[in-house]
Each structure stands twice: as structure tokens, then as C-alpha cells.
Amino acid sequence: MHVVGLTLDLNWFLQFIFTLFIFALGALHLLKNTASKYFEVDANFDRDQTMSSIPVDPDLSPCAVCSNTASKKCSRCKSVRYCSSACQKLHWNAGHKTKCKENSAQTASIKLFSGVALVPASGTSKIIKKPRKVLFPYDEFVKLFNWEKPGFPPCGLLNCGNSCFANVVLQCLVSTRPLVAYLLEKGHRKECKRNDWCFLCEFQIHVERSSQNPHPFSPINILSRLPNIGGNLGYGRQEDAHEFMRFAIDTMQSVCLDEFGGEKAVDRVSQETTLIQHIFGGHLQSQVICTNCNKISNQYENMMDLTVEIHGDASSLEECLDQFTVKEWLHGENMYKCDGCNDYVKAWKRLTIRWAPNILTIALKRFQSGRFGKLNKRVIFPETLDLNPYMSEDGDDTNLYKLYAVVVHVDMLNASFFGHYICYTKDFCGNWYLIDDHKNFLYAKPSVIPIQSSLEDGVMRVELEDVLSQGAYMLLYSRVSARPSCLRTSGTQGKDEQKSMKAEEERCPKDQIASVAGKESD
């Protein structure tokens, strides 16, 4: 009985310990939920020891408690920063709790009586600008496009582990004159209305640091937020540079629209008047001609870049663009439903560029399914590109472009899932550089192919001939002169097209409209 009694007491004791453990977990969960209302609780603090080797942007404000580099801020007042959750709690208990509440109450009072629209976002309120027809004046953009300051040579970036795909895109964006001119001259951070992390704010810090720092640095503040830029992007994984470029441009466009209430609050016409649309935006025209009644149907689509095939005999960029704009025969199972004939008929279809962007990004479709998934075919590309042969209508010398950045994917055995990205960029003085972050690895990565170990800080001066001999994956061209008019909205033929023309006349200066009026179709 004594043994049995001892066994029963031991079982009771174990059950008591288990019950206490469950209560402790519940109390910890309740404590975290309560603290999250006043602190920025982030699981990354639990991994401080693991992440210590990754450099954090030193331009951030110091910790309010220990003055160390701080990457987190008070989630209520946003006015102070901390390096860890422990410092947050110490500062909170030291009196910041009361001050934080007063600041939050004053901010809320100002917002409620400011007379501007309020849109709830993540449980808080932010000031929203009133939408208007022109979100960013085109004449202001032209000044940025013609920015005459000499700029700065490229600054190397540290590879934080499979981050070369993002680093090359960031280098290309830092070489994009109107975007850099805007961030350095006007700035986005002081006008940003977002309560959460903002890619354009972080990229402005990145540009400012690139212009001032001659030594390589880590873009970890951007890399650690990849899911905020593209939902399927992941930190530490090998990703596609072109995909990241598209996500980055789309994210900057969303930031511009958020200042006016977001995409749903801004009409489609005005969405094409943001700074990002002025830089990268253009229009494609899809024209279908019925072979029976000769009825012409035009549809227009906004474009931020061009992706062209490199199959067949095409060996140059011009031949790839010829294939992109070639007439396609619609017949058989792919017949066209003509509104004029009210029947399925044979027709011709052609895709052309209606309005060319000021900054043109061209991606060569090298990656495919099957085998190793990479086409390493040699494609010749020019320094000066004439887009007139690929326009919907006869153009002029404003459709001439100059090359300023090239992205190259270096692989082994034509593998698309394996390799390394490098890039070539031209500074604002016309000097070309090879940028390769392979030398600047923070971690050992045997899967990456050595490129040029002789690069100092990952950047080396090269000649134009070296650039033009590369197997390009992405090409970035800038117009010789800015487009003479605002970007037109997409539309259809007839009355809708006339309404579109009228809308553009209302938001574009008269002298700009006159220069392109002769190009309008009936």
C-alpha cells in the first residue's frame, strides 16, 4: 500500500506540475498580447545571437536606452527606437508609458481636427492627401529627368546569402537618374504618410548611403522585408532578378497611391500620373484587323517593362523586338470574334508600343521549363536603341534610348535554378562599372560561381565594349530626351478614345499636347 500510495502521490504531483505549465503558457501568451499594444514585439529579438553577424543600417536612430544601433521603434508613438525588447521594457517602465500616451493623444487630436480625409490602416489613422487629376506634375518630373548633377560612382553591396538577385536590381535603380534625383532633391521620407514599413523610405536611405559611403554596406533593411515587396519572395532564397524588379516598381507605385488613399480611391486616369508611372510607365497597343470586313479594333494596356522571346533565328535585340511586334495570324481554333461581322472570322493581330516609357526595361526570356531551364543564346544589343520601328504610329527622335544598366545571370551547365547575378551600370558622368557582390559575402556559399576575385569592394571600372559583349538578361535604357507629353490612359477606339484624349488635354499642358496631336488615330 505504501508503494501504491507513493505511486499515486507521484502521479498527482506530475499532474500538478503539468497544470502549472499550462497556466504559465497561458499567462505568457496573455502578457505578449497585452505588451503588443504598447511595444513592437518581434520574434527577431529572440534570434539576436544568430543575426549578430548581419550588419544593420547605422543611419537609423540610436537606442533610447543604451545608444546602440536600433532597428525597432515604439509601435504607439513611433518617436523613439530600441535595439531590443529588453530596452523597450526598461524605457516603458522609466516613464515613457505616460509620455507615449500624451504624444499619441495629441497626434490623434491633430488628425481629428485637421480637416483632411482619414482612412483606417492596421487599427490606426493616417493623413491622406485629397486625390486629384495629376498626382505628380509632369513638368516637375522633366526637371528630375534632366537633373544635371554629376551623381556618384556605384557603391558595392554586401551579399547577405543568396541576395545577388536583389543587389543587382538595387544597383540598377540607384543608377536611374529621375528616381535618384527625386529622392536626393525632394525626398519621400518627410512626406510619407504610411504607419508601417515603407519600401520607398528605405530605398531613399539606401540611395543616400550609396551617395555618401565609398565602402560596401549591407542592404539588410530591405532584404529582411522581401515579403513586404513581393509576397512570394523569401529572404535567403535564390530568386529571379526580373521578378524582384517588377515587385519593387509595383511597390513604389502602391506607395505613391497610398498617399492619396490607395488604388481604390484614385481613378484609373490619375493612377498613371504618379512619379513611378512617369519614370517606368508606357502603353502597349493590341490591334486586331478583321479580314472579312476590315474592322480595326484597338486595345491599350499599361506597361512597366517588356519581356521578349529569344527563340528562333533572332540574334540581336532588334530582331527580338521584331518578333515581339510581328503580325500574328488568327485562324482555326484561334479565330477572332468580330463585332462588325458578329461571327468568328480570320484576322490579323499585332502588338506594338503606343506610348514608350521614359525608362525602358527589357527582359530577355532566357528561363524556361524543361532540361536545365536556361537559354544562353548570344543576343547582341546596342548602346543606342531606336524604338520607332516598333511603335504603333510613326515616331520621332524622342523614341531614341541610351543604355545605362545591364543585368547578367552567370550559371553553370545552363541551369536556371543555380547561378549568380552581376550587373553593369553607368554613372551620370558616363563611366561604366562592373558590380559583383561575390567578393562581399557574409556567409560561405559554395553554390555560387566565382566571377572576378580581383574586384575591389565588388566594383570595377570597365569599358563599353566589355558591357556590350555580355549575355544580358535585363537591359535598362533611358530616353535621350523625356517624352513630350503625359502618359495617356488606356482606351478603345471611337468615343472612348475621344474621352481619353479630352482627359489628357485637361491634365497636360497645351504645348505638350500640340507636339503629339498630329499622331492621333481616327
Tab-separated table of N, CA and C in Angstrom, residues 355 484-488 500-520:
chain	number	residue	atom	x	y	z
A	355	TRP	N	2.756	54.156	-76.413
A	355	TRP	CA	3.481	55.239	-75.753
A	355	TRP	C	4.686	54.630	-75.053
A	484	PRO	N	7.464	63.895	-74.630
A	484	PRO	CA	6.951	65.265	-74.667
A	484	PRO	C	5.610	65.471	-73.974
A	485	SER	N	4.915	64.390	-73.622
A	485	SER	CA	3.591	64.570	-73.024
A	485	SER	C	3.388	63.616	-71.877
A	486	CYS	N	2.335	63.859	-71.120
A	486	CYS	CA	1.954	62.949	-70.048
A	486	CYS	C	1.546	61.599	-70.623
A	487	LEU	N	1.609	60.567	-69.805
A	487	LEU	CA	1.215	59.234	-70.244
A	487	LEU	C	-0.288	59.183	-70.420
A	488	ARG	N	-0.704	58.764	-71.603
A	488	ARG	CA	-2.137	58.682	-71.863
A	488	ARG	C	-2.732	57.463	-71.196
A	500	SER	N	-10.707	59.785	-73.720
A	500	SER	CA	-9.350	59.644	-73.199
A	500	SER	C	-8.491	60.832	-73.618
A	501	MET	N	-8.642	61.265	-74.884
A	501	MET	CA	-7.882	62.408	-75.393
A	501	MET	C	-8.263	63.670	-74.636
A	502	LYS	N	-9.557	63.841	-74.381
A	502	LYS	CA	-10.013	65.016	-73.661
A	502	LYS	C	-9.473	65.017	-72.236
A	503	ALA	N	-9.465	63.836	-71.603
A	503	ALA	CA	-8.931	63.746	-70.240
A	503	ALA	C	-7.462	64.128	-70.199
A	504	GLU	N	-6.711	63.741	-71.231
A	504	GLU	CA	-5.286	64.078	-71.256
A	504	GLU	C	-5.094	65.576	-71.468
A	505	GLU	N	-5.929	66.187	-72.310
A	505	GLU	CA	-5.804	67.614	-72.550
A	505	GLU	C	-6.031	68.392	-71.269
A	506	GLU	N	-6.919	67.855	-70.395
A	506	GLU	CA	-7.214	68.553	-69.163
A	506	GLU	C	-6.045	68.514	-68.185
A	507	ARG	N	-5.232	67.443	-68.248
A	507	ARG	CA	-4.169	67.325	-67.263
A	507	ARG	C	-2.779	67.574	-67.830
A	508	CYS	N	-2.646	67.757	-69.151
A	508	CYS	CA	-1.354	68.032	-69.756
A	508	CYS	C	-1.308	69.472	-70.256
A	509	PRO	N	-0.165	70.116	-70.166
A	509	PRO	CA	-0.042	71.474	-70.698
A	509	PRO	C	-0.344	71.515	-72.182
A	510	LYS	N	-0.884	72.642	-72.654
A	510	LYS	CA	-1.295	72.785	-74.054
A	510	LYS	C	-0.128	72.607	-75.017
A	511	ASP	N	1.049	73.110	-74.653
A	511	ASP	CA	2.177	72.997	-75.572
A	511	ASP	C	2.639	71.560	-75.725
A	512	GLN	N	2.414	70.736	-74.681
A	512	GLN	CA	2.771	69.323	-74.788
A	512	GLN	C	1.798	68.583	-75.693
A	513	ILE	N	0.512	68.915	-75.604
A	513	ILE	CA	-0.493	68.262	-76.436
A	513	ILE	C	-0.254	68.579	-77.902
A	514	ALA	N	0.124	69.827	-78.196
A	514	ALA	CA	0.304	70.234	-79.586
A	514	ALA	C	1.388	69.430	-80.278
A	515	SER	N	2.406	69.023	-79.526
A	515	SER	CA	3.523	68.312	-80.130
A	515	SER	C	3.172	66.903	-80.554
A	516	VAL	N	2.071	66.339	-80.019
A	516	VAL	CA	1.704	64.972	-80.370
A	516	VAL	C	0.317	64.880	-80.997
A	517	ALA	N	-0.335	66.016	-81.207
A	517	ALA	CA	-1.696	65.984	-81.725
A	517	ALA	C	-1.763	65.362	-83.110
A	518	GLY	N	-0.734	65.550	-83.905
A	518	GLY	CA	-0.756	65.013	-85.257
A	518	GLY	C	-0.658	63.510	-85.326
A	519	LYS	N	-0.420	62.843	-84.178
A	519	LYS	CA	-0.240	61.401	-84.176
A	519	LYS	C	-1.516	60.653	-83.836
A	520	GLU	N	-2.592	61.353	-83.544
A	520	GLU	CA	-3.814	60.683	-83.098
A	520	GLU	C	-4.478	59.932	-84.255
